[in-house]
């Protein structure tokens, strides 16, 4: 067996050199990422020491009151006939208040979605169906702008102004106390975000399960830390409310630049951008994590993609909009805390590159292991690695154990100990999805720089949580114990 290669070096020697370079590259960024996450962990643990940090439980009599002002709920739809009927029915059933209007935005070339909405609540005075005059799909933001114009027309016609606007997706299962919580928060701030709770589908759920892990950690650790630091808060596009005055101000600023409304029609993640614009315009945001009297999280429940292909498509849109477009469109805030959080938001492509290098390193290690068995004592050797390399490797190993523990902790206390034990095992799935999504996002971004039109590359939704499980999720007694 010959390992000879051109230039006087053997193939094994080249692989040893590649191994060393990949190891240095991966370890450098792993250590930086570990320090970043440990800083967030440290702040979170310090917050846990404060008596008032515990997740509040709302009493049953909270739902007995009326809203302080009228709320408009926006839902943009394109080919959502399979789930939108269940979503509308669930919203109208759960939200007993009369001080809100549910605006469902549809397209004139999507009659199935229009029919599904009409069949469920066509006669309910709290429901308003808005038909876009453009053929779909345009973008989600463009559809939201059409809904916004319809809301403004209703305000002029009725002589009543809304207090706030709530955003939701067509597959969401809402909580009965959501509107009450958002209404009270908007009396003090201009933007409020409630948690998102991905649902676990029946059977094997390695892909869908990694969404549960990520959101459980993000909305119980990262978002509370951002809120406590006073950093800009990204809007998730669901269970988020904006004050009417702030949304109008954003619309006026954008329409000065020939935009069509407050939602950026050429942005793939208009919700994230809206949340981050609030502090730029002098507004305040907050993240509210509460549970009802039975221990159920007050937020949005929905099913997320459960195949690699659909998950990659969804995360491509997130990475394109947040990491790449966000850099172009939002720039950098002067405050250090906002710079830190913006770097965390936009690091996705870099993380994907580092993970890709790490997996290539594993393949190289496998080939070298075979070479060591084959060559034995004749195995070539490079110069001994520097001592700090061993320290960095040990540090990264300990960091991986710690991150796996934290992921298991947050997933376990929201979904139970079985899912908590599976959470570290789903990390490779999340890594592969991120790598594939980063590649697609980079190509899509390059095409957009060349003038390609931004299109709503939406996720297909086939099942609504209310059609699978009529009972709410189990309560979480571990929330205040962890």
CSV table of N, CA and C in Angstrom, one decimal, residues 117-277:
chain,number,residue,atom,x,y,z
A,117,UNK,N,-61.1,29.5,6.2
A,117,UNK,CA,-61.3,30.5,7.2
A,117,UNK,C,-62.8,30.9,7.3
A,118,UNK,N,-63.4,31.0,6.2
A,118,UNK,CA,-64.8,31.4,6.1
A,118,UNK,C,-65.7,30.3,6.7
A,119,UNK,N,-65.4,29.1,6.5
A,119,UNK,CA,-66.2,28.0,7.0
A,119,UNK,C,-66.2,27.9,8.5
A,120,UNK,N,-65.1,28.4,9.1
A,120,UNK,CA,-64.9,28.3,10.6
A,120,UNK,C,-65.6,29.4,11.3
A,121,UNK,N,-65.3,30.7,10.9
A,121,UNK,CA,-65.8,31.8,11.6
A,121,UNK,C,-66.3,33.0,10.8
A,122,UNK,N,-66.8,32.7,9.6
A,122,UNK,CA,-67.2,33.7,8.7
A,122,UNK,C,-68.2,34.7,9.3
A,123,UNK,N,-69.0,34.3,10.3
A,123,UNK,CA,-70.0,35.2,10.8
A,123,UNK,C,-69.6,35.8,12.2
A,124,UNK,N,-68.4,35.5,12.7
A,124,UNK,CA,-68.0,36.0,14.0
A,124,UNK,C,-67.5,37.5,13.8
A,125,UNK,N,-68.1,38.4,14.6
A,125,UNK,CA,-67.7,39.8,14.4
A,125,UNK,C,-66.2,40.1,14.8
A,126,UNK,N,-65.6,39.1,15.5
A,126,UNK,CA,-64.2,39.3,15.8
A,126,UNK,C,-63.2,38.9,14.7
A,127,UNK,N,-63.8,38.4,13.6
A,127,UNK,CA,-62.9,37.9,12.5
A,127,UNK,C,-63.0,38.8,11.3
A,128,UNK,N,-61.9,39.1,10.7
A,128,UNK,CA,-61.9,39.9,9.5
A,128,UNK,C,-60.9,39.2,8.5
A,129,UNK,N,-61.5,38.9,7.4
A,129,UNK,CA,-60.7,38.3,6.3
A,129,UNK,C,-60.2,39.3,5.3
A,130,UNK,N,-58.9,39.4,5.1
A,130,UNK,CA,-58.4,40.4,4.2
A,130,UNK,C,-57.8,39.7,3.0
A,131,UNK,N,-58.3,40.1,1.8
A,131,UNK,CA,-57.8,39.4,0.6
A,131,UNK,C,-56.8,40.4,-0.1
A,132,UNK,N,-55.6,39.8,-0.3
A,132,UNK,CA,-54.6,40.6,-1.0
A,132,UNK,C,-54.9,40.7,-2.5
A,133,UNK,N,-54.7,41.9,-3.1
A,133,UNK,CA,-55.0,42.0,-4.5
A,133,UNK,C,-53.9,41.5,-5.4
A,134,UNK,N,-52.7,41.2,-4.8
A,134,UNK,CA,-51.6,40.6,-5.6
A,134,UNK,C,-51.7,39.1,-5.6
A,135,UNK,N,-51.2,38.5,-6.6
A,135,UNK,CA,-51.1,37.0,-6.6
A,135,UNK,C,-50.0,36.6,-5.7
A,136,UNK,N,-50.3,35.6,-4.9
A,136,UNK,CA,-49.3,35.1,-4.0
A,136,UNK,C,-48.4,34.0,-4.6
A,137,UNK,N,-47.3,33.6,-4.0
A,137,UNK,CA,-46.8,34.3,-2.8
A,137,UNK,C,-46.0,35.5,-3.1
A,138,UNK,N,-46.2,36.6,-2.3
A,138,UNK,CA,-45.2,37.7,-2.4
A,138,UNK,C,-44.2,37.5,-1.3
A,139,UNK,N,-44.3,38.2,-0.2
A,139,UNK,CA,-43.5,37.8,1.0
A,139,UNK,C,-44.5,38.0,2.2
A,140,UNK,N,-44.1,37.4,3.3
A,140,UNK,CA,-45.0,37.4,4.5
A,140,UNK,C,-45.1,38.9,4.9
A,141,UNK,N,-44.1,39.7,4.9
A,141,UNK,CA,-44.1,41.1,5.3
A,141,UNK,C,-45.1,41.8,4.4
A,142,UNK,N,-45.1,41.5,3.1
A,142,UNK,CA,-46.0,42.2,2.2
A,142,UNK,C,-47.4,41.9,2.5
A,143,UNK,N,-47.7,40.7,2.8
A,143,UNK,CA,-49.1,40.3,3.3
A,143,UNK,C,-49.5,41.0,4.6
A,144,UNK,N,-48.5,41.1,5.5
A,144,UNK,CA,-48.8,41.8,6.7
A,144,UNK,C,-49.0,43.3,6.5
A,145,UNK,N,-48.3,43.9,5.5
A,145,UNK,CA,-48.6,45.3,5.2
A,145,UNK,C,-50.0,45.5,4.7
A,146,UNK,N,-50.5,44.5,3.9
A,146,UNK,CA,-51.9,44.6,3.4
A,146,UNK,C,-52.9,44.5,4.5
A,147,UNK,N,-52.6,43.6,5.5
A,147,UNK,CA,-53.4,43.6,6.7
A,147,UNK,C,-53.4,44.9,7.5
A,148,UNK,N,-52.2,45.4,7.6
A,148,UNK,CA,-52.1,46.7,8.3
A,148,UNK,C,-52.9,47.8,7.7
A,149,UNK,N,-52.9,47.9,6.3
A,149,UNK,CA,-53.8,48.9,5.7
A,149,UNK,C,-55.2,48.6,5.9
A,150,UNK,N,-55.6,47.4,6.0
A,150,UNK,CA,-57.0,47.1,6.3
A,150,UNK,C,-57.4,47.5,7.7
A,151,UNK,N,-56.5,47.3,8.6
A,151,UNK,CA,-56.7,47.7,10.0
A,151,UNK,C,-56.8,49.2,10.1
A,152,UNK,N,-56.0,50.0,9.4
A,152,UNK,CA,-56.0,51.4,9.4
A,152,UNK,C,-57.4,51.9,8.8
A,153,UNK,N,-57.8,51.2,7.8
A,153,UNK,CA,-59.1,51.6,7.2
A,153,UNK,C,-60.3,51.4,8.2
A,154,UNK,N,-60.2,50.3,8.9
A,154,UNK,CA,-61.2,50.0,9.9
A,154,UNK,C,-61.2,51.1,11.0
A,155,UNK,N,-60.0,51.5,11.4
A,155,UNK,CA,-59.9,52.5,12.5
A,155,UNK,C,-60.6,53.8,12.0
A,156,UNK,N,-60.3,54.2,10.8
A,156,UNK,CA,-60.9,55.4,10.3
A,156,UNK,C,-62.5,55.3,10.1
A,157,UNK,N,-62.9,54.1,9.7
A,157,UNK,CA,-64.3,53.9,9.5
A,157,UNK,C,-65.1,53.8,10.8
A,158,UNK,N,-64.5,53.2,11.9
A,158,UNK,CA,-65.2,53.0,13.1
A,158,UNK,C,-64.8,54.2,14.1
A,159,UNK,N,-63.8,54.9,13.8
A,159,UNK,CA,-63.4,56.0,14.8
A,159,UNK,C,-62.8,55.5,16.0
A,160,UNK,N,-62.2,54.3,16.0
A,160,UNK,CA,-61.6,53.7,17.2
A,160,UNK,C,-60.2,53.2,16.8
A,161,UNK,N,-59.3,53.5,17.7
A,161,UNK,CA,-57.9,53.2,17.5
A,161,UNK,C,-57.5,52.0,18.3
A,162,UNK,N,-56.7,51.1,17.7
A,162,UNK,CA,-56.2,49.9,18.4
A,162,UNK,C,-55.1,50.3,19.4
A,163,UNK,N,-55.0,49.6,20.5
A,163,UNK,CA,-53.9,49.8,21.4
A,163,UNK,C,-52.6,49.1,21.0
A,164,UNK,N,-52.8,47.9,20.4
A,164,UNK,CA,-51.6,47.2,20.0
A,164,UNK,C,-51.9,46.1,18.9
A,165,UNK,N,-50.9,45.6,18.3
A,165,UNK,CA,-51.0,44.6,17.2
A,165,UNK,C,-50.2,43.4,17.7
A,166,UNK,N,-50.8,42.2,17.6
A,166,UNK,CA,-50.2,40.9,18.0
A,166,UNK,C,-50.0,40.1,16.7
A,167,UNK,N,-48.8,39.5,16.6
A,167,UNK,CA,-48.5,38.7,15.4
A,167,UNK,C,-48.6,37.2,15.7
A,168,UNK,N,-49.1,36.4,14.8
A,168,UNK,CA,-49.2,35.0,14.9
A,168,UNK,C,-49.0,34.4,13.5
A,169,UNK,N,-48.7,33.1,13.6
A,169,UNK,CA,-48.6,32.3,12.3
A,169,UNK,C,-49.8,31.4,12.2
A,170,UNK,N,-50.0,30.9,11.0
A,170,UNK,CA,-51.3,30.2,10.7
A,170,UNK,C,-51.3,28.8,11.3
A,171,UNK,N,-50.3,28.3,11.9
A,171,UNK,CA,-50.3,27.0,12.6
A,171,UNK,C,-50.3,27.0,14.1
A,172,UNK,N,-50.4,28.2,14.7
A,172,UNK,CA,-50.2,28.4,16.1
A,172,UNK,C,-51.4,27.9,16.9
A,173,UNK,N,-51.1,27.4,18.1
A,173,UNK,CA,-52.1,27.1,19.1
A,173,UNK,C,-51.9,28.0,20.3
A,174,UNK,N,-52.8,28.9,20.5
A,174,UNK,CA,-52.6,30.0,21.5
A,174,UNK,C,-53.1,29.6,22.9
A,175,UNK,N,-52.6,30.4,23.8
A,175,UNK,CA,-53.0,30.2,25.2
A,175,UNK,C,-54.2,31.2,25.6
A,176,UNK,N,-55.1,30.8,26.4
A,176,UNK,CA,-56.3,31.7,26.7
A,176,UNK,C,-55.8,33.0,27.3
A,177,UNK,N,-54.7,33.0,28.1
A,177,UNK,CA,-54.3,34.2,28.8
A,177,UNK,C,-53.4,35.1,28.0
A,178,UNK,N,-53.1,34.8,26.8
A,178,UNK,CA,-52.1,35.5,26.0
A,178,UNK,C,-52.4,37.0,25.8
A,179,UNK,N,-53.6,37.2,25.3
A,179,UNK,CA,-54.0,38.6,25.0
A,179,UNK,C,-54.1,39.4,26.3
A,180,UNK,N,-54.5,38.9,27.4
A,180,UNK,CA,-54.5,39.6,28.6
A,180,UNK,C,-53.1,40.0,29.1
A,181,UNK,N,-52.2,39.0,28.9
A,181,UNK,CA,-50.8,39.3,29.3
A,181,UNK,C,-50.2,40.4,28.4
A,182,UNK,N,-50.4,40.3,27.1
A,182,UNK,CA,-49.8,41.3,26.2
A,182,UNK,C,-50.4,42.6,26.4
A,183,UNK,N,-51.8,42.6,26.6
A,183,UNK,CA,-52.4,43.9,26.8
A,183,UNK,C,-51.9,44.7,28.0
A,184,UNK,N,-51.7,44.0,29.1
A,184,UNK,CA,-51.1,44.6,30.3
A,184,UNK,C,-49.7,45.1,30.1
A,185,UNK,N,-48.9,44.3,29.4
A,185,UNK,CA,-47.5,44.6,29.2
A,185,UNK,C,-47.4,45.9,28.3
A,186,UNK,N,-48.3,46.0,27.3
A,186,UNK,CA,-48.2,47.1,26.4
A,186,UNK,C,-48.6,48.4,27.0
A,187,UNK,N,-49.1,48.4,28.3
A,187,UNK,CA,-49.3,49.6,29.0
A,187,UNK,C,-48.0,50.3,29.5
A,188,UNK,N,-46.9,49.5,29.5
A,188,UNK,CA,-45.7,50.0,30.0
A,188,UNK,C,-44.5,49.9,29.0
A,189,UNK,N,-44.6,49.1,28.0
A,189,UNK,CA,-43.6,48.9,27.0
A,189,UNK,C,-44.2,49.0,25.6
A,190,UNK,N,-43.3,49.1,24.6
A,190,UNK,CA,-43.8,49.2,23.2
A,190,UNK,C,-43.7,47.9,22.5
A,191,UNK,N,-43.1,46.9,23.1
A,191,UNK,CA,-43.0,45.5,22.5
A,191,UNK,C,-42.9,44.5,23.6
A,192,UNK,N,-43.6,43.4,23.4
A,192,UNK,CA,-43.6,42.3,24.3
A,192,UNK,C,-43.5,41.0,23.6
A,193,UNK,N,-42.7,40.1,24.0
A,193,UNK,CA,-42.6,38.7,23.4
A,193,UNK,C,-42.8,37.7,24.5
A,194,UNK,N,-43.7,36.7,24.2
A,194,UNK,CA,-44.0,35.6,25.1
A,194,UNK,C,-43.3,34.4,24.5
A,195,UNK,N,-43.1,33.3,25.3
A,195,UNK,CA,-42.3,32.1,24.8
A,195,UNK,C,-43.0,31.4,23.7
A,196,UNK,N,-42.2,30.6,23.0
A,196,UNK,CA,-42.7,29.7,22.0
A,196,UNK,C,-42.4,28.3,22.5
A,197,UNK,N,-43.3,27.4,22.4
A,197,UNK,CA,-43.2,26.0,22.9
A,197,UNK,C,-43.4,25.0,21.7
A,198,UNK,N,-42.4,24.5,21.1
A,198,UNK,CA,-42.6,23.5,20.0
A,198,UNK,C,-43.2,22.3,20.6
A,199,UNK,N,-44.1,21.7,19.8
A,199,UNK,CA,-44.8,20.4,20.3
A,199,UNK,C,-44.0,19.2,19.8
A,200,UNK,N,-44.0,18.2,20.6
A,200,UNK,CA,-43.3,16.9,20.2
A,200,UNK,C,-44.3,16.0,19.5
A,201,UNK,N,-44.0,15.7,18.2
A,201,UNK,CA,-44.9,14.8,17.5
A,201,UNK,C,-44.8,13.4,17.9
A,202,UNK,N,-45.8,12.6,17.6
A,202,UNK,CA,-45.7,11.2,17.9
A,202,UNK,C,-44.7,10.4,17.2
A,203,UNK,N,-44.1,9.4,17.8
A,203,UNK,CA,-43.1,8.6,17.1
A,203,UNK,C,-41.7,9.2,17.2
A,204,UNK,N,-40.8,8.7,16.4
A,204,UNK,CA,-39.5,9.3,16.4
A,204,UNK,C,-39.5,10.8,16.0
A,205,UNK,N,-38.7,11.6,16.7
A,205,UNK,CA,-38.8,13.0,16.4
A,205,UNK,C,-37.4,13.6,16.6
A,206,UNK,N,-36.4,13.1,16.0
A,206,UNK,CA,-35.1,13.6,16.1
A,206,UNK,C,-34.9,15.0,15.6
A,207,UNK,N,-35.6,15.3,14.4
A,207,UNK,CA,-35.5,16.6,13.8
A,207,UNK,C,-36.4,17.6,14.6
A,208,UNK,N,-37.6,17.2,14.7
A,208,UNK,CA,-38.6,18.1,15.4
A,208,UNK,C,-38.1,18.3,16.9
A,209,UNK,N,-37.5,17.3,17.5
A,209,UNK,CA,-37.1,17.4,18.9
A,209,UNK,C,-36.0,18.4,19.1
A,210,UNK,N,-35.1,18.6,18.1
A,210,UNK,CA,-34.1,19.6,18.3
A,210,UNK,C,-34.6,21.0,18.4
A,211,UNK,N,-35.8,21.3,17.8
A,211,UNK,CA,-36.4,22.6,18.0
A,211,UNK,C,-36.9,22.8,19.5
A,212,UNK,N,-37.4,21.7,20.1
A,212,UNK,CA,-37.8,21.7,21.5
A,212,UNK,C,-36.6,22.1,22.3
A,213,UNK,N,-35.4,21.4,22.0
A,213,UNK,CA,-34.2,21.7,22.8
A,213,UNK,C,-33.8,23.2,22.7
A,214,UNK,N,-33.8,23.7,21.5
A,214,UNK,CA,-33.3,25.0,21.2
A,214,UNK,C,-34.2,26.1,21.8
A,215,UNK,N,-35.5,25.9,21.6
A,215,UNK,CA,-36.4,26.9,22.1
A,215,UNK,C,-36.5,26.8,23.7
A,216,UNK,N,-36.4,25.6,24.2
A,216,UNK,CA,-36.5,25.5,25.7
A,216,UNK,C,-35.3,26.3,26.3
A,217,UNK,N,-34.2,26.2,25.7
A,217,UNK,CA,-33.0,26.9,26.3
A,217,UNK,C,-33.0,28.3,25.9
A,218,UNK,N,-33.4,28.7,24.7
A,218,UNK,CA,-33.4,30.1,24.3
A,218,UNK,C,-34.4,30.9,25.1
A,219,UNK,N,-35.6,30.4,25.3
A,219,UNK,CA,-36.7,31.2,25.9
A,219,UNK,C,-36.8,31.0,27.4
A,220,UNK,N,-35.9,30.2,28.0
A,220,UNK,CA,-35.8,30.1,29.4
A,220,UNK,C,-34.4,30.6,29.9
A,221,UNK,N,-33.5,30.8,29.1
A,221,UNK,CA,-32.1,31.3,29.5
A,221,UNK,C,-31.7,32.5,28.7
A,222,UNK,N,-31.6,32.4,27.4
A,222,UNK,CA,-31.0,33.5,26.6
A,222,UNK,C,-31.9,34.7,26.6
A,223,UNK,N,-33.2,34.5,26.3
A,223,UNK,CA,-34.1,35.7,26.3
A,223,UNK,C,-34.2,36.4,27.6
A,224,UNK,N,-34.4,35.7,28.7
A,224,UNK,CA,-34.4,36.4,30.0
A,224,UNK,C,-33.1,37.2,30.3
A,225,UNK,N,-32.0,36.6,29.9
A,225,UNK,CA,-30.7,37.3,30.1
A,225,UNK,C,-30.7,38.6,29.2
A,226,UNK,N,-31.1,38.5,28.0
A,226,UNK,CA,-31.2,39.7,27.1
A,226,UNK,C,-32.1,40.8,27.7
A,227,UNK,N,-33.2,40.3,28.2
A,227,UNK,CA,-34.2,41.2,28.8
A,227,UNK,C,-33.6,41.9,30.0
A,228,UNK,N,-32.9,41.1,30.9
A,228,UNK,CA,-32.3,41.7,32.1
A,228,UNK,C,-31.2,42.7,31.8
A,229,UNK,N,-30.5,42.5,30.7
A,229,UNK,CA,-29.4,43.4,30.3
A,229,UNK,C,-29.9,44.6,29.6
A,230,UNK,N,-31.1,44.6,29.2
A,230,UNK,CA,-31.7,45.8,28.5
A,230,UNK,C,-31.3,45.8,27.0
A,231,UNK,N,-30.9,44.6,26.5
A,231,UNK,CA,-30.5,44.5,25.1
A,231,UNK,C,-31.8,44.5,24.2
A,232,UNK,N,-31.6,44.7,22.9
A,232,UNK,CA,-32.7,44.6,22.0
A,232,UNK,C,-33.2,43.2,21.9
A,233,UNK,N,-34.5,43.0,21.9
A,233,UNK,CA,-35.1,41.7,21.9
A,233,UNK,C,-35.7,41.3,20.5
A,234,UNK,N,-35.3,40.2,19.9
A,234,UNK,CA,-35.9,39.8,18.6
A,234,UNK,C,-37.3,39.3,18.8
A,235,UNK,N,-38.1,39.7,17.9
A,235,UNK,CA,-39.5,39.2,17.9
A,235,UNK,C,-39.5,37.8,17.1
A,236,UNK,N,-40.3,36.9,17.7
A,236,UNK,CA,-40.4,35.5,17.1
A,236,UNK,C,-41.4,35.4,16.0
A,237,UNK,N,-42.2,36.5,15.9
A,237,UNK,CA,-43.3,36.5,14.9
A,237,UNK,C,-44.6,35.8,15.4
A,238,UNK,N,-44.5,35.2,16.5
A,238,UNK,CA,-45.7,34.7,17.2
A,238,UNK,C,-45.7,35.1,18.6
A,239,UNK,N,-46.9,35.2,19.2
A,239,UNK,CA,-47.0,35.6,20.6
A,239,UNK,C,-46.2,36.9,20.9
A,240,UNK,N,-46.2,37.8,20.0
A,240,UNK,CA,-45.5,39.0,20.2
A,240,UNK,C,-46.4,40.2,19.9
A,241,UNK,N,-46.3,41.2,20.7
A,241,UNK,CA,-47.2,42.4,20.6
A,241,UNK,C,-46.5,43.7,20.5
A,242,UNK,N,-47.0,44.6,19.6
A,242,UNK,CA,-46.4,45.9,19.4
A,242,UNK,C,-47.4,46.9,19.7
A,243,UNK,N,-47.0,48.0,20.3
A,243,UNK,CA,-47.9,49.1,20.6
A,243,UNK,C,-48.3,49.7,19.2
A,244,UNK,N,-49.5,50.2,19.2
A,244,UNK,CA,-50.0,50.8,17.9
A,244,UNK,C,-49.1,52.0,17.5
A,245,UNK,N,-48.8,52.9,18.5
A,245,UNK,CA,-48.0,54.1,18.2
A,245,UNK,C,-46.6,53.7,17.6
A,246,UNK,N,-46.0,52.7,18.2
A,246,UNK,CA,-44.6,52.3,17.8
A,246,UNK,C,-44.7,51.7,16.4
A,247,UNK,N,-45.7,50.9,16.1
A,247,UNK,CA,-45.8,50.3,14.7
A,247,UNK,C,-46.1,51.4,13.7
A,248,UNK,N,-46.9,52.4,14.1
A,248,UNK,CA,-47.1,53.5,13.2
A,248,UNK,C,-45.9,54.3,12.9
A,249,UNK,N,-45.0,54.5,14.0
A,249,UNK,CA,-43.8,55.3,13.8
A,249,UNK,C,-42.8,54.5,12.9
A,250,UNK,N,-42.8,53.2,13.0
A,250,UNK,CA,-41.9,52.4,12.1
A,250,UNK,C,-42.4,52.5,10.7
A,251,UNK,N,-43.8,52.5,10.6
A,251,UNK,CA,-44.3,52.6,9.2
A,251,UNK,C,-44.0,53.9,8.6
A,252,UNK,N,-44.1,55.0,9.4
A,252,UNK,CA,-43.8,56.3,8.8
A,252,UNK,C,-42.3,56.4,8.4
A,253,UNK,N,-41.4,55.9,9.2
A,253,UNK,CA,-40.0,55.9,8.9
A,253,UNK,C,-39.7,55.1,7.6
A,254,UNK,N,-40.4,54.0,7.5
A,254,UNK,CA,-40.1,53.1,6.3
A,254,UNK,C,-40.8,53.7,5.1
A,255,UNK,N,-41.9,54.3,5.2
A,255,UNK,CA,-42.6,54.8,4.0
A,255,UNK,C,-41.9,56.1,3.5
A,256,UNK,N,-41.0,56.7,4.3
A,256,UNK,CA,-40.2,57.8,3.8
A,256,UNK,C,-39.2,57.2,2.8
A,257,UNK,N,-38.9,55.9,2.9
A,257,UNK,CA,-38.0,55.3,2.0
A,257,UNK,C,-38.7,54.5,1.0
A,258,UNK,N,-39.9,54.9,0.6
A,258,UNK,CA,-40.8,54.2,-0.4
A,258,UNK,C,-41.2,52.8,0.0
A,259,UNK,N,-41.2,52.5,1.3
A,259,UNK,CA,-41.8,51.2,1.7
A,259,UNK,C,-43.3,51.3,1.7
A,260,UNK,N,-43.9,50.1,1.9
A,260,UNK,CA,-45.4,50.1,1.7
A,260,UNK,C,-46.1,49.9,3.1
A,261,UNK,N,-45.3,50.0,4.2
A,261,UNK,CA,-45.9,49.8,5.5
A,261,UNK,C,-44.8,49.5,6.5
A,262,UNK,N,-45.2,49.2,7.7
A,262,UNK,CA,-44.2,49.0,8.8
A,262,UNK,C,-43.4,47.7,8.7
A,263,UNK,N,-43.9,46.7,7.9
A,263,UNK,CA,-43.2,45.5,7.7
A,263,UNK,C,-42.3,45.5,6.4
A,264,UNK,N,-41.1,45.1,6.6
A,264,UNK,CA,-40.1,45.2,5.5
A,264,UNK,C,-40.4,44.1,4.5
A,265,UNK,N,-41.0,44.5,3.3
A,265,UNK,CA,-41.4,43.5,2.3
A,265,UNK,C,-40.2,42.7,1.7
A,266,UNK,N,-39.0,43.3,1.8
A,266,UNK,CA,-37.8,42.7,1.1
A,266,UNK,C,-37.0,42.0,2.2
A,267,UNK,N,-37.5,41.7,3.4
A,267,UNK,CA,-36.8,41.0,4.4
A,267,UNK,C,-37.5,39.7,4.7
A,268,UNK,N,-36.7,38.7,4.9
A,268,UNK,CA,-37.2,37.3,5.1
A,268,UNK,C,-37.6,37.1,6.6
A,269,UNK,N,-37.1,37.9,7.5
A,269,UNK,CA,-37.4,37.8,8.9
A,269,UNK,C,-37.8,39.1,9.4
A,270,UNK,N,-38.9,39.6,8.9
A,270,UNK,CA,-39.5,40.9,9.3
A,270,UNK,C,-39.8,41.0,10.7
A,271,UNK,N,-40.2,39.9,11.3
A,271,UNK,CA,-40.5,39.9,12.8
A,271,UNK,C,-39.3,40.2,13.6
A,272,UNK,N,-38.2,39.4,13.3
A,272,UNK,CA,-36.9,39.7,14.1
A,272,UNK,C,-36.5,41.2,13.9
A,273,UNK,N,-36.6,41.7,12.7
A,273,UNK,CA,-36.1,43.1,12.5
A,273,UNK,C,-37.0,44.1,13.2
A,274,UNK,N,-38.3,43.8,13.3
A,274,UNK,CA,-39.2,44.7,14.0
A,274,UNK,C,-38.8,44.8,15.5
A,275,UNK,N,-38.6,43.7,16.1
A,275,UNK,CA,-38.2,43.7,17.5
A,275,UNK,C,-36.9,44.4,17.8
A,276,UNK,N,-35.9,44.2,16.9
A,276,UNK,CA,-34.6,44.9,17.0
A,276,UNK,C,-34.7,46.4,16.7
A,277,UNK,N,-35.7,46.8,16.0
A,277,UNK,CA,-35.8,48.3,15.7
A,277,UNK,C,-36.4,49.1,16.9
